[in-house]
CSV table of C-alpha atoms in Angstrom, one decimal:
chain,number,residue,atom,x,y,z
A,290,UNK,CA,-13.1,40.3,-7.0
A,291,UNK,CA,-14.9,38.9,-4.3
A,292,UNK,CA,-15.3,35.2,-3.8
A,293,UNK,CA,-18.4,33.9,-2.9
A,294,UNK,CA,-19.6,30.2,-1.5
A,295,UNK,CA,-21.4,29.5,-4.8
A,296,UNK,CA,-18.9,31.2,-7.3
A,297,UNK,CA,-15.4,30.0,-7.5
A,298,UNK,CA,-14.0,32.4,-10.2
A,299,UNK,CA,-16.0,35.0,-12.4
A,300,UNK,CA,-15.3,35.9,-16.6
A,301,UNK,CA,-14.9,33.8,-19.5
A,302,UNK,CA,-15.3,30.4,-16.9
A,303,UNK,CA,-18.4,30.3,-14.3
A,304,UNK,CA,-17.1,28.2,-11.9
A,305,UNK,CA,-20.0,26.7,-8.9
A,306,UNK,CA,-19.9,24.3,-6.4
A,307,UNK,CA,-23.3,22.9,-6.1
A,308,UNK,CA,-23.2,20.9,-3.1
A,309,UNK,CA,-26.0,18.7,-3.9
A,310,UNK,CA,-24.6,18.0,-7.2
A,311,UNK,CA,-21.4,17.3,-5.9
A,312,UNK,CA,-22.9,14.5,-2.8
A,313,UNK,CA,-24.8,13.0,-5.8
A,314,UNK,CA,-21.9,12.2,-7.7
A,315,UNK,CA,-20.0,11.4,-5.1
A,316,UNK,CA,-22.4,8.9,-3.7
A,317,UNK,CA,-22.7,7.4,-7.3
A,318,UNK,CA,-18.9,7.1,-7.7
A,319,UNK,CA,-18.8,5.3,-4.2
A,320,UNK,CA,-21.7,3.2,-5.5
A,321,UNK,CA,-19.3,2.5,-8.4
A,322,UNK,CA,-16.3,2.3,-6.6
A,323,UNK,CA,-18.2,-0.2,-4.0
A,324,UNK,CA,-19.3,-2.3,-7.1
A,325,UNK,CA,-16.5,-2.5,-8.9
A,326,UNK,CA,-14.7,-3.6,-5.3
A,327,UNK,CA,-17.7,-6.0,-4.6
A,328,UNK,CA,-18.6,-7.8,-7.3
A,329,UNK,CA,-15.3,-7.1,-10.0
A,330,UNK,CA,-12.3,-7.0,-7.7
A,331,UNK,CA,-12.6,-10.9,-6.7
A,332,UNK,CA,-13.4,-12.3,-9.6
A,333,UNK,CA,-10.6,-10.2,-11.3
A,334,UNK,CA,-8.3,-11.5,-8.7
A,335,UNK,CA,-9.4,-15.0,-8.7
A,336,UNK,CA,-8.6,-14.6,-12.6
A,337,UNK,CA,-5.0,-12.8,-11.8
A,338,UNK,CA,-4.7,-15.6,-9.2
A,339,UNK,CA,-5.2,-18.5,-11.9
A,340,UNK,CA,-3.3,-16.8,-14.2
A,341,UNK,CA,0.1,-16.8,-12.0
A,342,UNK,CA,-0.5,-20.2,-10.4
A,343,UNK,CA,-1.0,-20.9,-14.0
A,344,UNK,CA,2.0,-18.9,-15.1
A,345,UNK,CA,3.8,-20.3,-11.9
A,346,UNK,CA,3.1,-24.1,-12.8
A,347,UNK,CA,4.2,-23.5,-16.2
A,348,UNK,CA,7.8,-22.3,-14.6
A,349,UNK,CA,7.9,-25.1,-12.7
A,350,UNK,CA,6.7,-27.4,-15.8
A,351,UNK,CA,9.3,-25.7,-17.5
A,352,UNK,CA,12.0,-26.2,-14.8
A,353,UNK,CA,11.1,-29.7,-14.5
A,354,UNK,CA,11.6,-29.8,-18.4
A,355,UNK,CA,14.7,-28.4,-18.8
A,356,UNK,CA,15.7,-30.9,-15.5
A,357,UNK,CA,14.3,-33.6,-17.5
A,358,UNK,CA,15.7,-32.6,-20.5
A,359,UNK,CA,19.3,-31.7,-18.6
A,360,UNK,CA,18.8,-35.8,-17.1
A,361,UNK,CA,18.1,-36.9,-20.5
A,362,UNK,CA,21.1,-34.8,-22.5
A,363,UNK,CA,22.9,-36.5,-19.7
A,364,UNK,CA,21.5,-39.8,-20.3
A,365,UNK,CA,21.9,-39.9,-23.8
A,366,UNK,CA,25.0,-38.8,-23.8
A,367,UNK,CA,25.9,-41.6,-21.0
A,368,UNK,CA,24.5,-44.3,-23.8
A,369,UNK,CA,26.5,-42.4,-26.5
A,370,UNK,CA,29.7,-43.1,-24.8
A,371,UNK,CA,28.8,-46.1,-23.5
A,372,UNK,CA,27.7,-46.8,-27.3
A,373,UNK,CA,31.0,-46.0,-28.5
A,374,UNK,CA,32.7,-48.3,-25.8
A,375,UNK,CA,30.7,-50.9,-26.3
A,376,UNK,CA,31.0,-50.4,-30.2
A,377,UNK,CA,35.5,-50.4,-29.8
A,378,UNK,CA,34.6,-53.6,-27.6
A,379,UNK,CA,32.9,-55.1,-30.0
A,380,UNK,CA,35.5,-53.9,-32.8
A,381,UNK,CA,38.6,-55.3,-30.2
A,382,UNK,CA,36.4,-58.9,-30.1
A,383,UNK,CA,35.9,-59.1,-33.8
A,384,UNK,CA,39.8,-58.4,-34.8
A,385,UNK,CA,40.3,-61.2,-32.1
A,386,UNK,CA,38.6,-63.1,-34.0
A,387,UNK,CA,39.4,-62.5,-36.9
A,388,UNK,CA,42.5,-62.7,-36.0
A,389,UNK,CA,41.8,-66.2,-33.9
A,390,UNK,CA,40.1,-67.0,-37.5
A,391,UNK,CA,43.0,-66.2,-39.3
A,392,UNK,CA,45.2,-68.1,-37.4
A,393,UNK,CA,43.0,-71.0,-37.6
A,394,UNK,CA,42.8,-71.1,-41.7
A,395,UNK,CA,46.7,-70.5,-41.7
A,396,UNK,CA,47.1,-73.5,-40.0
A,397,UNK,CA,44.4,-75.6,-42.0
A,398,UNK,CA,46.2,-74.2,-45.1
A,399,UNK,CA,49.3,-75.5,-43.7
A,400,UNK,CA,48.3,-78.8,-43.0
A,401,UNK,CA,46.9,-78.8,-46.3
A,402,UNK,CA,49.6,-78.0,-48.4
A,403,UNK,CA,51.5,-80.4,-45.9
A,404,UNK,CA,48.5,-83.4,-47.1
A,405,UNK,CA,49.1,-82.5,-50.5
A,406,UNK,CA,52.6,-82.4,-50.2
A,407,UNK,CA,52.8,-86.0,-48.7
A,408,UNK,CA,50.4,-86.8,-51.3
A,409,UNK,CA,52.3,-85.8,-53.9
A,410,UNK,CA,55.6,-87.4,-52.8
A,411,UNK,CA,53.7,-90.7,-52.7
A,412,UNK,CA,52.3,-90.3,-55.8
A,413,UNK,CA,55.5,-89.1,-57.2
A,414,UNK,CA,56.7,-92.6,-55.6
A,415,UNK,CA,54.3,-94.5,-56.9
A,416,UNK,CA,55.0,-93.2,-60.4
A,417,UNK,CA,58.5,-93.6,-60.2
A,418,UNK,CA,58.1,-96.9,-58.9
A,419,UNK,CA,55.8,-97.7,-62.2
A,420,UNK,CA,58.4,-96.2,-65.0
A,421,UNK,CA,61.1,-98.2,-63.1
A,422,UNK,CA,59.0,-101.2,-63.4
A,423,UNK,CA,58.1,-100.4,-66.9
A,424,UNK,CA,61.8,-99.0,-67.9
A,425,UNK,CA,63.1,-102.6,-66.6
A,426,UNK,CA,60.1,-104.5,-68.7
A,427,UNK,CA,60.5,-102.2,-71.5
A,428,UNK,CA,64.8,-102.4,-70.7
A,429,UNK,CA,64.4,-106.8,-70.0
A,430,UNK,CA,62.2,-106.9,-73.4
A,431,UNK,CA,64.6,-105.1,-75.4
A,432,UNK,CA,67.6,-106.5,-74.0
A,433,UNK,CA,65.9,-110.0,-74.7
A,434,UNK,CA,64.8,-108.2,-78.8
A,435,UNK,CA,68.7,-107.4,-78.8
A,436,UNK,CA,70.1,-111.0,-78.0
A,437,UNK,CA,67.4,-112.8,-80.0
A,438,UNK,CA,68.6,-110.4,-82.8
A,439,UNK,CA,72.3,-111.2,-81.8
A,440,UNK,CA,71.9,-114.9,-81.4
A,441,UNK,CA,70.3,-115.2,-84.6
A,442,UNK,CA,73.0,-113.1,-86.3
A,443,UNK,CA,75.7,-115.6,-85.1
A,444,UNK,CA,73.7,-118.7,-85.8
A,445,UNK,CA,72.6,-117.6,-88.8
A,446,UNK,CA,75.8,-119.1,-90.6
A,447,UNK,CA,76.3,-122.5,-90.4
A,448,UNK,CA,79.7,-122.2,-89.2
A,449,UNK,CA,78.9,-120.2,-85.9
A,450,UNK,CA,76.0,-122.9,-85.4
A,451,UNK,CA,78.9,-125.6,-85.2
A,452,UNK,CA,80.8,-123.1,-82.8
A,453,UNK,CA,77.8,-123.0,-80.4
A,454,UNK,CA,77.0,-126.3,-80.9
A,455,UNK,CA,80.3,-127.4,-80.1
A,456,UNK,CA,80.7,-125.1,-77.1
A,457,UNK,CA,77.5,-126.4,-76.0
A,458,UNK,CA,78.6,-129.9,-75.6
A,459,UNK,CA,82.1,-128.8,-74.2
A,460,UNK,CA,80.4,-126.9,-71.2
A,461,UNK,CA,78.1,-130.1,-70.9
A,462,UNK,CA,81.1,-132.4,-70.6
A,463,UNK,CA,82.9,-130.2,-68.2
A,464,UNK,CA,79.9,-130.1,-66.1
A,465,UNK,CA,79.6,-134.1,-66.5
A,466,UNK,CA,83.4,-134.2,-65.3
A,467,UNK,CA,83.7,-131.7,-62.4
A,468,UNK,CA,80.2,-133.4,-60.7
A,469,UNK,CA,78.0,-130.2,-60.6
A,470,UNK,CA,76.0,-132.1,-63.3
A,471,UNK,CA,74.9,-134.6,-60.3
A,472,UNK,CA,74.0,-131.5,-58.0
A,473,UNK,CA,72.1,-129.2,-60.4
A,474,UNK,CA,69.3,-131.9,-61.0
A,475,UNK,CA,68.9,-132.3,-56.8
A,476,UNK,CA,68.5,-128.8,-56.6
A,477,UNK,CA,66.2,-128.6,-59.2
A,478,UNK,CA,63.9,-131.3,-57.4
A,479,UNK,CA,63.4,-129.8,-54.5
């Protein structure tokens, strides 16, 4: 087997180079090739070039973000706690005063069982003043029913209204005799 410019291999596969053939294509796939570079390349890279700044701001969006939302966690959980002590200081002030309010109707209370207390003695007082008052009327009018009923009883009969009569004007003449009967009406004028 001999090779010749214009066969490559002989049998079941004819190989050529054409050299015209070949330039041909060649020119066209540089023509291609200087298209594509030309007139595709830059706008594809303007579009890749979009794309990561695009991709790139986004990272940094999203970096801010999560620094934002890092700040805010923070934050929020700043105002929780502060929250919560403000809440306990707020709980502290209100058992103070209730507390402070406590105190205060304890010693209201106090001073107004005491008024009613004092109230009551005087009152009690005042009623016991009134049944001793009316005890001594109700005691003076009986005791006055009694000797009326007593009197009468012993002068019923005519012999105990001599004895008083008699005993009557015995007293009268030992007043007359001992001189008291001259100072009893002196008194009585003035």
């Amino acid at each position: 087997m001999i090779l010749t410019d214009t066969h490559l291999a002989e049998g079941i596969y004819d190989i050529t180079f054409d050299w015209p053939v070949f330039l041909s294509q060649l020119f066209g796939f540089g023509v291609i090739v200087w298209f594509i570079v030309k007139y595709v390349v830059p706008p594809m890279k303007r579009i890749m070039n979009n794309a990561q700044d695009q991709i790139r701001r986004q990272l940094e969006e999203s970096d801010a973000a999560a620094d934002r939302l890092a700040a805010a966690k923070a934050a929020y959980d700043n105002a929780v706690a502060e929250a919560q002590a403000e809440l306990e200081r707020m709980r502290e002030e209100a058992r103070a005063d209730a507390d402070r309010i406590i105190l205060q109707m304890r010693e209201a209370a106090a001073a107004e069982v005491e008024r009613v207390r004092k109230q009551g003695r005087d009152q009690i007082l005042q009623y016991r003043r009134q049944m001793i008052r009316d005890l001594e009327q109700d005691l003076a009018a009986a005791m006055l029913a009694l000797t009326e009923e007593k009197v009468r009883e012993q002068i019923g009969s005519p012999q105990s209204r001599a004895d008083s009569i008699e005993r009557f004007l015995e007293d009268l003449e030992a007043l007359a005799n001992s001189g008291e009967a001259r100072r009893l009406p002196q008194t009585e004028r003035k």
